[in-house]
Tab-separated table of C-alpha atoms in Angstrom:
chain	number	residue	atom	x	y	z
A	53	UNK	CA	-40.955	-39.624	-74.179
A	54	UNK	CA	-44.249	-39.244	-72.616
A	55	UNK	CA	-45.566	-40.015	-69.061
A	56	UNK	CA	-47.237	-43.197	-69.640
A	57	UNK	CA	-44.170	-44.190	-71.928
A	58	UNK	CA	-42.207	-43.605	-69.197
A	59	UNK	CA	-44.354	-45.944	-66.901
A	60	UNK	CA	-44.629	-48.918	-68.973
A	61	UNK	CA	-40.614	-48.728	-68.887
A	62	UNK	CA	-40.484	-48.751	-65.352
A	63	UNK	CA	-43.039	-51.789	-65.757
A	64	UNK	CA	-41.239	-53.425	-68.287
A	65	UNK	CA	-37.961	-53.187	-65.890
A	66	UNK	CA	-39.446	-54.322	-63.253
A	67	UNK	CA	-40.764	-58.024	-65.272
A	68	UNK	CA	-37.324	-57.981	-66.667
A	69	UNK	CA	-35.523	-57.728	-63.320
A	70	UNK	CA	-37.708	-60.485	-61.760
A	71	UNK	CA	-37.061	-62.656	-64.579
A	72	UNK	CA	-33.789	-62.085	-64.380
A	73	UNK	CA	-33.531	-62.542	-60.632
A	74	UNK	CA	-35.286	-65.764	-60.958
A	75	UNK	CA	-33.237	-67.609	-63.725
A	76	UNK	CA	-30.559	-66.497	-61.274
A	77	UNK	CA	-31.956	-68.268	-58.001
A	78	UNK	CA	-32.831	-71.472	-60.431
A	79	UNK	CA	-29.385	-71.632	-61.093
A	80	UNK	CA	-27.932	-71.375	-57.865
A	81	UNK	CA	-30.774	-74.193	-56.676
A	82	UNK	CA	-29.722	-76.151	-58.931
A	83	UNK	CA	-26.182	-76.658	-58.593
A	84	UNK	CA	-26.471	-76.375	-54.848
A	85	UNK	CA	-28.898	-79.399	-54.934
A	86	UNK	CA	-26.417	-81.840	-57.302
A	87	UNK	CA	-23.540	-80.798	-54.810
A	88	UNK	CA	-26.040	-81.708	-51.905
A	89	UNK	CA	-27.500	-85.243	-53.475
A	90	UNK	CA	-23.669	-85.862	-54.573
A	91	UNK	CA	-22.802	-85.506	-50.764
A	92	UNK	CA	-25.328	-87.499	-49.000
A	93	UNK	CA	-24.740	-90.288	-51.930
A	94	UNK	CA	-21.290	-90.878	-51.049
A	95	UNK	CA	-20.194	-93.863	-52.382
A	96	UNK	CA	-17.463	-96.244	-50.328
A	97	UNK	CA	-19.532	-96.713	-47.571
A	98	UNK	CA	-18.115	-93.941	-45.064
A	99	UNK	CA	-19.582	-91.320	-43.264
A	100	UNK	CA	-19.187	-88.018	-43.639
A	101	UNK	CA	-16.981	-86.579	-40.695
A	102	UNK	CA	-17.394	-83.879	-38.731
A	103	UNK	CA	-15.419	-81.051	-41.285
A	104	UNK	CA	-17.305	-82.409	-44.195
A	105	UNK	CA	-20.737	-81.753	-42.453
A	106	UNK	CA	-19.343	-78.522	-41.407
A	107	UNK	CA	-19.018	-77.258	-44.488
A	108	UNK	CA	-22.436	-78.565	-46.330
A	109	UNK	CA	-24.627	-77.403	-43.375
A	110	UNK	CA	-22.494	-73.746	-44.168
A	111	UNK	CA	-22.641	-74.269	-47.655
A	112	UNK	CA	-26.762	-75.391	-47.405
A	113	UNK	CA	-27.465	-72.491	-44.884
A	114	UNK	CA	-25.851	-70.030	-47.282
A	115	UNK	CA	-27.463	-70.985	-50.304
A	116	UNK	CA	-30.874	-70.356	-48.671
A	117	UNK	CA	-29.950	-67.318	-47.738
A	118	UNK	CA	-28.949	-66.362	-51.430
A	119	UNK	CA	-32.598	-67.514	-52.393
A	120	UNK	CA	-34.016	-65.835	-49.527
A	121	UNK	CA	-32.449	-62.215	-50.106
A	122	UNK	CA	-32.873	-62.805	-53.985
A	123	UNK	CA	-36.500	-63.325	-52.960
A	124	UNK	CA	-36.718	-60.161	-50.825
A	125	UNK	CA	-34.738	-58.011	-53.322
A	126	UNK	CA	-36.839	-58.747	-56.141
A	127	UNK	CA	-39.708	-57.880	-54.021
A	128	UNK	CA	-38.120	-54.520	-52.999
A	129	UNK	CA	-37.477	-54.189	-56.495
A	130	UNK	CA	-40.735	-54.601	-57.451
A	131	UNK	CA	-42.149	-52.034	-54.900
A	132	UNK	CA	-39.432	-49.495	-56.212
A	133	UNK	CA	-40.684	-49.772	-59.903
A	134	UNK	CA	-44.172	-49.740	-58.916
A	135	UNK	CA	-43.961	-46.145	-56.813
A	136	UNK	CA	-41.370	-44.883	-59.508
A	137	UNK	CA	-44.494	-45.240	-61.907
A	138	UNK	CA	-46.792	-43.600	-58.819
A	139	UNK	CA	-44.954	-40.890	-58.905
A	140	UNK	CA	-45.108	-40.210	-62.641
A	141	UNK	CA	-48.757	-40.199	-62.747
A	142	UNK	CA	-48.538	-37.325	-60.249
A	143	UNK	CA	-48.204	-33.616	-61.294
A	144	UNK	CA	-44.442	-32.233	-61.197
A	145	UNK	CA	-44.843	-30.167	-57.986
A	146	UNK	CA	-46.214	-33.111	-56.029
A	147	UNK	CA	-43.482	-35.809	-56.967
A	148	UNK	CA	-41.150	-37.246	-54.196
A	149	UNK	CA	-38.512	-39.852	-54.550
A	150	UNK	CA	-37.385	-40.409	-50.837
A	151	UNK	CA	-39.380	-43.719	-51.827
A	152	UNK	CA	-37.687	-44.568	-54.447
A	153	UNK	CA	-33.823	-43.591	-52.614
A	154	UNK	CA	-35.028	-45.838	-49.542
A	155	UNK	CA	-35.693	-48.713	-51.937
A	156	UNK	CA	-32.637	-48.368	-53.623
A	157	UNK	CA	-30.798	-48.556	-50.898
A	158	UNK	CA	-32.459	-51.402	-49.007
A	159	UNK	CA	-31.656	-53.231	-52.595
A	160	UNK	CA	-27.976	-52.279	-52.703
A	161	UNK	CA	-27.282	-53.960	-49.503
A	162	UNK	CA	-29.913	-56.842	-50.086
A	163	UNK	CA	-27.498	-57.199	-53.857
A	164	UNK	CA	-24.518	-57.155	-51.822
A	165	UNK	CA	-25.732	-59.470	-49.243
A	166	UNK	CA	-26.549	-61.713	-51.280
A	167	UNK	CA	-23.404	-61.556	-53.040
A	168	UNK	CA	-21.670	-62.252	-49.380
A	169	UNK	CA	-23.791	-65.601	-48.960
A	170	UNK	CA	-23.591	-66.586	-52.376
A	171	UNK	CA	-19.346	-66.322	-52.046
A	172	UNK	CA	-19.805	-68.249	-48.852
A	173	UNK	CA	-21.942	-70.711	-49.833
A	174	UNK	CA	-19.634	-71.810	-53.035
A	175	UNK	CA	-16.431	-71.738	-50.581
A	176	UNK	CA	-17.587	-73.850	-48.588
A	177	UNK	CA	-18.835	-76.319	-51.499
A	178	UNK	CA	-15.743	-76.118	-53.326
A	179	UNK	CA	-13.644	-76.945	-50.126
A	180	UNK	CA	-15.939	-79.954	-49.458
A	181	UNK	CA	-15.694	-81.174	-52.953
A	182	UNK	CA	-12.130	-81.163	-52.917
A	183	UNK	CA	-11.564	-82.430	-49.966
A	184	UNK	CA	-13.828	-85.493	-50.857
A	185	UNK	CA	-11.672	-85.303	-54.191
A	186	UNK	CA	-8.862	-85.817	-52.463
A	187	UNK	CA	-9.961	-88.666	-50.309
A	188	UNK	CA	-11.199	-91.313	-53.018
């Protein structure tokens, strides 16, 4: 495999990973806004109490998180491919990945952070949900 070979890989990666990374934020969007119209279209007449606002304002706080570090790691992701290819189109002797290992791990914890909120945000939605379950 040749240089430039090698760099429209790292291109190619880097559209597939933010295409990837935004079917994945639509989809979390999405079913975080049904839960969200579901709750503030209660039907019955009550109000929500204090535990069931609790947990959306947790569960809506988290899922913007999610999008935001999504957001932010496909940007770092981006950045990585792009000096990955920077590199290549420099001569052997004068390559350096320290670039390339800070990106990756600024994206490792960004994955894993979003991971945390994402868990969080679906807790708290599920609890909510049953708990209105429950009290129909």
């Amino acid at each position: 495999m040749d240089k430039s070979e090698e760099i429209a890989k790292y291109h190619e990666l880097a559209k597939d990973a933010g295409n990837r990374l935004r079917a994945y934020i639509l989809s979390v969007s999405s079913g975080a806004t049904g839960v969200f119209f579901l709750a503030l279209t209660k039907s019955g007449g009550s109000e929500l109490g204090a535990t069931d606002k609790w947990l959306l304002s947790v569960a809506l706080v988290s899922f913007v998180a999610t999008v935001g570090l999504c957001l932010y790691e496909l940007r770092v992701d981006a950045k990585r491919f792009f000096a990955l290819t920077q590199e290549l189109n420099k001569p052997e002797s004068e390559q350096s990945w320290d670039k390339n290992k800070r990106y990756k791990s600024k994206r490792y914890w960004l994955i894993h952070g979003s991971y945390l909120t994402l868990a969080v945000a679906i807790l708290a939605t599920s609890v909510y949900l049953v708990r209105a379950i429950f009290s129909i």
